[in-house]
Coordinates of C-alpha atoms in Angstrom, one line a residue:
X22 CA 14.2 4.9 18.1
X23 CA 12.4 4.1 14.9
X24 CA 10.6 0.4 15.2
X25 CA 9.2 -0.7 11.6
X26 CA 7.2 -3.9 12.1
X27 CA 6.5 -5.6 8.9
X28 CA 4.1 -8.5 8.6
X29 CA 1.2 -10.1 6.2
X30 CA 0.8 -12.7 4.0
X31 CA 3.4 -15.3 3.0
X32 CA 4.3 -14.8 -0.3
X33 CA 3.5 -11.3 -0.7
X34 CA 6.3 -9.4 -0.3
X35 CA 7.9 -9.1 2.8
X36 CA 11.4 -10.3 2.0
X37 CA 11.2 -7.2 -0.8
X38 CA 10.3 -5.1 1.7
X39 CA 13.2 -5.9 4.1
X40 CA 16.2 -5.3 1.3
X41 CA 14.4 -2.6 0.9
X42 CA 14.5 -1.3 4.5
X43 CA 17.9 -2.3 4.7
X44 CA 19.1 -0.7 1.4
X45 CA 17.5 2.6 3.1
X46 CA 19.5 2.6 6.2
X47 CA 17.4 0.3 8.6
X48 CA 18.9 -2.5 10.7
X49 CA 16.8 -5.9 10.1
X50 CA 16.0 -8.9 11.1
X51 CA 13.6 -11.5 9.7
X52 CA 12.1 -14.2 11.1
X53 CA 11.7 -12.9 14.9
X54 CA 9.3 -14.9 17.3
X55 CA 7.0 -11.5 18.7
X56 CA 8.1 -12.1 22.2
X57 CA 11.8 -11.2 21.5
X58 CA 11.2 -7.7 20.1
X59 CA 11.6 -5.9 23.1
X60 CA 14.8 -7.7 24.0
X61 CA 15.7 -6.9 20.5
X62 CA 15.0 -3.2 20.7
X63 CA 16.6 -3.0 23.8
X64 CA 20.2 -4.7 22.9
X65 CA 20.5 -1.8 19.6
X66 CA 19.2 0.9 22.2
X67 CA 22.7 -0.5 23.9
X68 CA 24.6 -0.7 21.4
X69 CA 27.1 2.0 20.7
X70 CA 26.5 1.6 16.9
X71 CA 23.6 4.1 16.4
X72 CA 21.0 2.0 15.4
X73 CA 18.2 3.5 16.0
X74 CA 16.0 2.7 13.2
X75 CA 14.8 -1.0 12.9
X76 CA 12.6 -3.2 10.7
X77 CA 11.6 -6.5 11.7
X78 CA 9.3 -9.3 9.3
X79 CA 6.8 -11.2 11.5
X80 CA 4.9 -13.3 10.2
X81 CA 3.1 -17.4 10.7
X82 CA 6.5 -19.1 10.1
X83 CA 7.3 -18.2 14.2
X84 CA 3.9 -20.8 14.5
X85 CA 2.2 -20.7 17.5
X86 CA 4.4 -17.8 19.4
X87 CA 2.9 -15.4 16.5
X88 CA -0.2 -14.9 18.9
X89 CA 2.0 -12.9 21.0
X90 CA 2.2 -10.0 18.6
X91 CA -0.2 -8.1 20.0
X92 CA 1.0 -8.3 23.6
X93 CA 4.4 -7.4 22.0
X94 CA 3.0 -4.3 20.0
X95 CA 0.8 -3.2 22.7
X96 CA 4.3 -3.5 25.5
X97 CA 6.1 -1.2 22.6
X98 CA 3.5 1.0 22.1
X99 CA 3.7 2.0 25.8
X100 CA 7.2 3.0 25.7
X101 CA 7.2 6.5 24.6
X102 CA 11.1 6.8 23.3
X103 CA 10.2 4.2 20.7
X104 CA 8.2 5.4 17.7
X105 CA 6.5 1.8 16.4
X106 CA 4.6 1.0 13.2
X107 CA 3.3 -2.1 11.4
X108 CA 3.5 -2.9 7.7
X109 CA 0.7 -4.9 6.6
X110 CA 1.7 -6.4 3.2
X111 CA -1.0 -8.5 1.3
X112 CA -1.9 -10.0 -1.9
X113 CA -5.5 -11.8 -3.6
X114 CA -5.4 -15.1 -3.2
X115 CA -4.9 -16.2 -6.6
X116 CA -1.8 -14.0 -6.9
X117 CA -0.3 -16.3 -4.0
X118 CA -1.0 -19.0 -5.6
X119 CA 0.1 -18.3 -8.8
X120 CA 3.2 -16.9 -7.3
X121 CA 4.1 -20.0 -5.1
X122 CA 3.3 -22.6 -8.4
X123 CA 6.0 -20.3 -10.6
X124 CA 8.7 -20.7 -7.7
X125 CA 7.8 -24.0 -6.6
X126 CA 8.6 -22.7 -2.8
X127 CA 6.3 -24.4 0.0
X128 CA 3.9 -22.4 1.8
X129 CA 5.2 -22.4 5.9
X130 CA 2.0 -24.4 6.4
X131 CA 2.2 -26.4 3.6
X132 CA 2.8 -29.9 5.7
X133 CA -0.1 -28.5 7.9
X134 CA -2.8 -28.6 4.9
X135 CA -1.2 -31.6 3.5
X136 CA 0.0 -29.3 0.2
X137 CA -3.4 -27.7 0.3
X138 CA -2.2 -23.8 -0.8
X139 CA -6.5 -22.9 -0.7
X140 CA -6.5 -23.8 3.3
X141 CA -3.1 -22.4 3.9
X142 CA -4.0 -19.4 2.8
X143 CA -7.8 -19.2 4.4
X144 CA -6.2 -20.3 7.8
X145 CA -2.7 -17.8 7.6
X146 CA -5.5 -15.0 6.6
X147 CA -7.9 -15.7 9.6
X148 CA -4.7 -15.5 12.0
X149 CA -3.6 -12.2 10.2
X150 CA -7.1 -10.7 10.2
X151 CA -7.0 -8.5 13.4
X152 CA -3.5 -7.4 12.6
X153 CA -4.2 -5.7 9.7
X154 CA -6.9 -3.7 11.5
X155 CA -4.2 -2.4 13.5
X156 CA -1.3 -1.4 10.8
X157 CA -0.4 1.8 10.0
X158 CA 0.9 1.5 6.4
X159 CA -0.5 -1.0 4.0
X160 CA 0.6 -2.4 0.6
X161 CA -1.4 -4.7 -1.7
X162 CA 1.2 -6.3 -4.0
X163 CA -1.2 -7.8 -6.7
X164 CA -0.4 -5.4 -9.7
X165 CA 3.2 -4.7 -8.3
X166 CA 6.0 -5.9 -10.1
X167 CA 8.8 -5.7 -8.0
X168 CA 10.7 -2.5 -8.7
X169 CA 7.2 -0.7 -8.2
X170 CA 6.9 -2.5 -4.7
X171 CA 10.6 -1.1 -3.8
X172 CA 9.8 2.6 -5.1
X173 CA 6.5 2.5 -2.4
X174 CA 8.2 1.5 0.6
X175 CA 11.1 3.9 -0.7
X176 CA 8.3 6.8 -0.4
X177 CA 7.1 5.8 2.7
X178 CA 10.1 5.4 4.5
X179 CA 13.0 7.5 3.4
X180 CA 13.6 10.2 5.3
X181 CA 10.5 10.4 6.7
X182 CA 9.0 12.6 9.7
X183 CA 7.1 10.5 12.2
X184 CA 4.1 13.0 11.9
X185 CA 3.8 13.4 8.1
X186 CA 1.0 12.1 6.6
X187 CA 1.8 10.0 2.9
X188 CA -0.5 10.3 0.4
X189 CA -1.2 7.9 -2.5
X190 CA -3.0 9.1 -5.4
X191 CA -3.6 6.4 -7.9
X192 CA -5.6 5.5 -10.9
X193 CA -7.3 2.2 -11.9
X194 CA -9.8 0.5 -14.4
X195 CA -12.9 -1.0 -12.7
X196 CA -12.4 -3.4 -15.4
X197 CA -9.2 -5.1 -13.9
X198 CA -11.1 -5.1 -10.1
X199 CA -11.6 -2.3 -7.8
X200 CA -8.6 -1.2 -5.4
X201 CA -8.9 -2.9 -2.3
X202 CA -5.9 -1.6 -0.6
X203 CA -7.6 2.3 -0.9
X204 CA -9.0 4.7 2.1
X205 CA -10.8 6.7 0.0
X206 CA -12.4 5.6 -3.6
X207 CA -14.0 8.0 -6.3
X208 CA -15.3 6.5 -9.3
X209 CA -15.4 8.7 -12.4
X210 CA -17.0 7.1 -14.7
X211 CA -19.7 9.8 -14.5
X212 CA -18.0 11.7 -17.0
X213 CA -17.7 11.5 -20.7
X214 CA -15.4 8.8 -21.7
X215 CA -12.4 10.0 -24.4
X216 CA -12.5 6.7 -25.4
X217 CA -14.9 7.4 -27.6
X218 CA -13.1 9.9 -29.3
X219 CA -10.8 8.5 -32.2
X220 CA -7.8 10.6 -31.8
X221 CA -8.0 10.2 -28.1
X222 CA -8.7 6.7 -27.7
X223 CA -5.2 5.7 -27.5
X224 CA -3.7 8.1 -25.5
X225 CA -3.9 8.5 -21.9
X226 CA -5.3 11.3 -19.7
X227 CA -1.0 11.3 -18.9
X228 CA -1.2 14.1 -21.8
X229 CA -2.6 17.2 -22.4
X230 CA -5.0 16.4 -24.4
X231 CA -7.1 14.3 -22.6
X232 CA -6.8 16.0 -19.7
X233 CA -8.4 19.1 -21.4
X234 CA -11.0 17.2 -22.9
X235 CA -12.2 15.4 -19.4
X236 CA -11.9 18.8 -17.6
X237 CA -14.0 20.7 -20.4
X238 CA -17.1 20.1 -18.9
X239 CA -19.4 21.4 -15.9
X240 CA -19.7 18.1 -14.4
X241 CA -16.0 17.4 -14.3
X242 CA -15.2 20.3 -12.9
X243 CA -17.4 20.6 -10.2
X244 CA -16.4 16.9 -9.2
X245 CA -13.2 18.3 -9.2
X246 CA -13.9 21.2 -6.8
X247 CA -16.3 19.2 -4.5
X248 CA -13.2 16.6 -4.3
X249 CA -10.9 19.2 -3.4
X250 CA -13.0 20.4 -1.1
X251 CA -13.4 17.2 0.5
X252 CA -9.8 16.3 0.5
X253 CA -9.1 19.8 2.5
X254 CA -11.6 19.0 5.3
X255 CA -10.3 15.4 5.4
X256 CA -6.7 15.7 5.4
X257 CA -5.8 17.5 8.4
X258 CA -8.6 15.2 9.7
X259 CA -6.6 12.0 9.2
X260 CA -3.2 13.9 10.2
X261 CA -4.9 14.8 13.5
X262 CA -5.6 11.7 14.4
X263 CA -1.8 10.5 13.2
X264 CA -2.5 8.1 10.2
X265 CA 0.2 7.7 8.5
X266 CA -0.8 6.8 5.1
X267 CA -3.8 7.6 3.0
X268 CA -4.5 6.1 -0.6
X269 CA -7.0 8.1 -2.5
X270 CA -7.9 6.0 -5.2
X271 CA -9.8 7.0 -8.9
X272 CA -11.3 4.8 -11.4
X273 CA -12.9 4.9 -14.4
X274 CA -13.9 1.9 -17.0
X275 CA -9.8 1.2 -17.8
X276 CA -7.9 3.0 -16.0
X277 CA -6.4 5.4 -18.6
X278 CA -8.3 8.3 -19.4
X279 CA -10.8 10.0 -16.8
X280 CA -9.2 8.5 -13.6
X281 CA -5.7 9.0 -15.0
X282 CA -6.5 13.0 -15.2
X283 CA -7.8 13.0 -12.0
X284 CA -5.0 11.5 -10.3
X285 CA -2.7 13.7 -11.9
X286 CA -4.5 16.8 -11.2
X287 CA -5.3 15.7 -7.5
X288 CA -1.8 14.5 -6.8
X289 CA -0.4 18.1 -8.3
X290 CA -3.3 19.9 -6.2
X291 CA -1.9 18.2 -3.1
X292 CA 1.7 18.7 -3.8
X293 CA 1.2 22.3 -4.2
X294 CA -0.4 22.1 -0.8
X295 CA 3.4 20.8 0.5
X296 CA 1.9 17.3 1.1
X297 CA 4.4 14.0 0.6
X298 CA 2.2 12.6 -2.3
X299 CA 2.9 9.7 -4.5
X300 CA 1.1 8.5 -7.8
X301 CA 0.3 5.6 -8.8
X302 CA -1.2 4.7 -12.0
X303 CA -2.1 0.9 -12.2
X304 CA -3.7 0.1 -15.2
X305 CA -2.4 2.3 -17.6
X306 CA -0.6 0.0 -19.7
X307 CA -3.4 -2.7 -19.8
X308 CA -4.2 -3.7 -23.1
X309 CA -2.2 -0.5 -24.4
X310 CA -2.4 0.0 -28.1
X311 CA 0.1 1.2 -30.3

C-alpha cells in the first residue's frame, strides 16, 4: 500500500494538492487527527475495494493531537507492506497573507492570535518546523499559480515507481528572490549576459539563439561539463540513499536567458540519461517585453 501524507502550511496548498491526488486515482481524506492513520490504513487494507493508494492532509487544524504525527509516521514507517511519504507544502509568509486578505478565510488559529495572521503564522511554522526536515517531497507554492501546482504533484505522483528518483530542473532570476525550495543551486551569472545584446534581449535562452550565444564560450562550457560531471557522481548518490525528489535549481540576474539555457540543456542531459525530469522555468515571463 501506497501512504501519501500531505502536510504544511495553512493556506499553501494542500486542498490543491488533495483534488489533485484524488483526480489521479488516490483515495483521500482531509482533516485526519495523526493518531487515526493507522486505523485508517488498516480499514482500506480490509476493504475489498482495492484501495491501496492513499493521501491524507495533516495539518494544525487537528490542534493539539497534531504532536502525534511523528509517533504516527514513525509506527507506519515500521510496517514494511506500507510504502509512506510526507508532502511538505509551504509558502513565504507574505504570500499567506496576501492570500488569506484576497479570500477573506480565517486562519485555523485566527481566534488564538486574536486575528493576528503575523503570529499565526510564526507559531503554525515553529510547530511544522521538524516536520519538514523529515518530508520526502516538497513544494514551495509562492510563484505557483494553480494549474502549475497541479502539473507538479501530477509529475511526482502519477504512475510513479517507489524507487525512482524525480528530478526538477528549474530556472529563476536572483532578482525575484533565490529558490528556497532547491537541493542543489548554481548561479550563472558568471557568464556573459545576452541581455546586452539588442536582438537578444527580448528573447529567452527557450530559443536557439540564445542558447548558442551563452554556450559559445569556454567558460560556459566548462561550467557545463563540470556540472554534468557533478550531477553524475550525485545522482545515483541521492537515489542510493532513496530521496525521492531532487530540485536542481539555476539562476541568473532574470531568470530568462543564461539560467533558462541551462535548465534546458541540463533537464535534456538528464532525460537522455532515462531520468523522470521536470522543468520548471519561474521567471521567464517576468517583466516580458514584447
Amino acid at each position: 500500500m501506497d501512504l501519501l501524507i500531505v502536510t504544511g502550511m495553512s493556506g499553501s496548498g494542500k486542498s490543491c494538492v488533495m483534488d489533485v491526488m484524488e483526480d489521479i486515482g488516490y483515495y483521500c481524506i482531509d482533516n485526519i487527527p495523526p493518531k487515526l492513520i493507522p486505523r485508517f490504513v488498516d480499514l482500506c487494507r480490509q476493504s475489498e475495494s482495492g484501495m491501496d493508494k492513499l493521501a491524507v492532509a495533516v495539518d494544525i487544524r487537528t490542534g493539539d493531537m497534531f504532536a502525534e504525527i511523528f509517533y504516527t509516521w514513525q509506527k507506519l514507517k515500521d510496517n514494511p507492506d506500507i510504502e509512506v511519504k510526507v508532502l511538505f507544502i509551504e509558502a513565504s509568509d507574505e504570500v499567506l497573507i496576501k492570500r488569506y486578505k484576497e479570500t477573506r478565510r480565517k486562519h485555523p488559529l485566527d481566534e488564538r492570535f486574536n486575528g493576528n495572521l503575523h503570529q499565526a503564522i510564526r507559531f503554525e511554522w515553529e510547530r511544522l518546523s521538524q516536520l519538514r526536515e523529515i518530508a520526502d517531497y516538497y513544494i514551495e507554492t509562492s510563484n505557483l499559480t494553480a494549474n502549475q501546482l497541479k502539473e507538479q504533484v501530477k509529475d511526482l505522483f502519477l504512475d510513479k515507481r517507489s524507487d525512482s528518483l524525480a528530478i526538477k530542473v528549474m530556472s529563476f532570476g536572483f532578482k525575484y528572490g533565490a529558490s528556497t525550495e532547491s537541493d542543489l543551486v548554481f548561479d550563472v551569472r558568471c557568464l556573459p549576459n545576452p541581455y546586452y545584446i539588442d536582438e537578444l534581449r527580448h528573447r529567452t535562452g527557450c530559443e536557439e539563439s540564445v542558447r548558442e550565444y551563452v554556450m559559445s564560450f569556454d567558460q560556459s562550457k566548462k561550467l557545463m561539463e563540470k556540472i554534468k560531471d557533478l550531477l553524475d557522481f550525485l545522482i545515483p548518490l541521492y537515489i542510493s540513499e532513496g530521496k525521492s525528489q531532487l530540485v536542481i535549481a539555476f539562476g541568473c540576474t532574470g531568470g530568462k536567458h543564461r539560467s533558462v539555457t541551462f535548465t534546458e540543456l541540463i533537464a535534456k542531459y538528464l532525460s537522455d540519461k532515462e531520468y523522470r525530469v521536470q522543468k520548471y522555468h519561474r521567471d521567464i515571463t517576468k517583466e516580458k517585453k514584447f
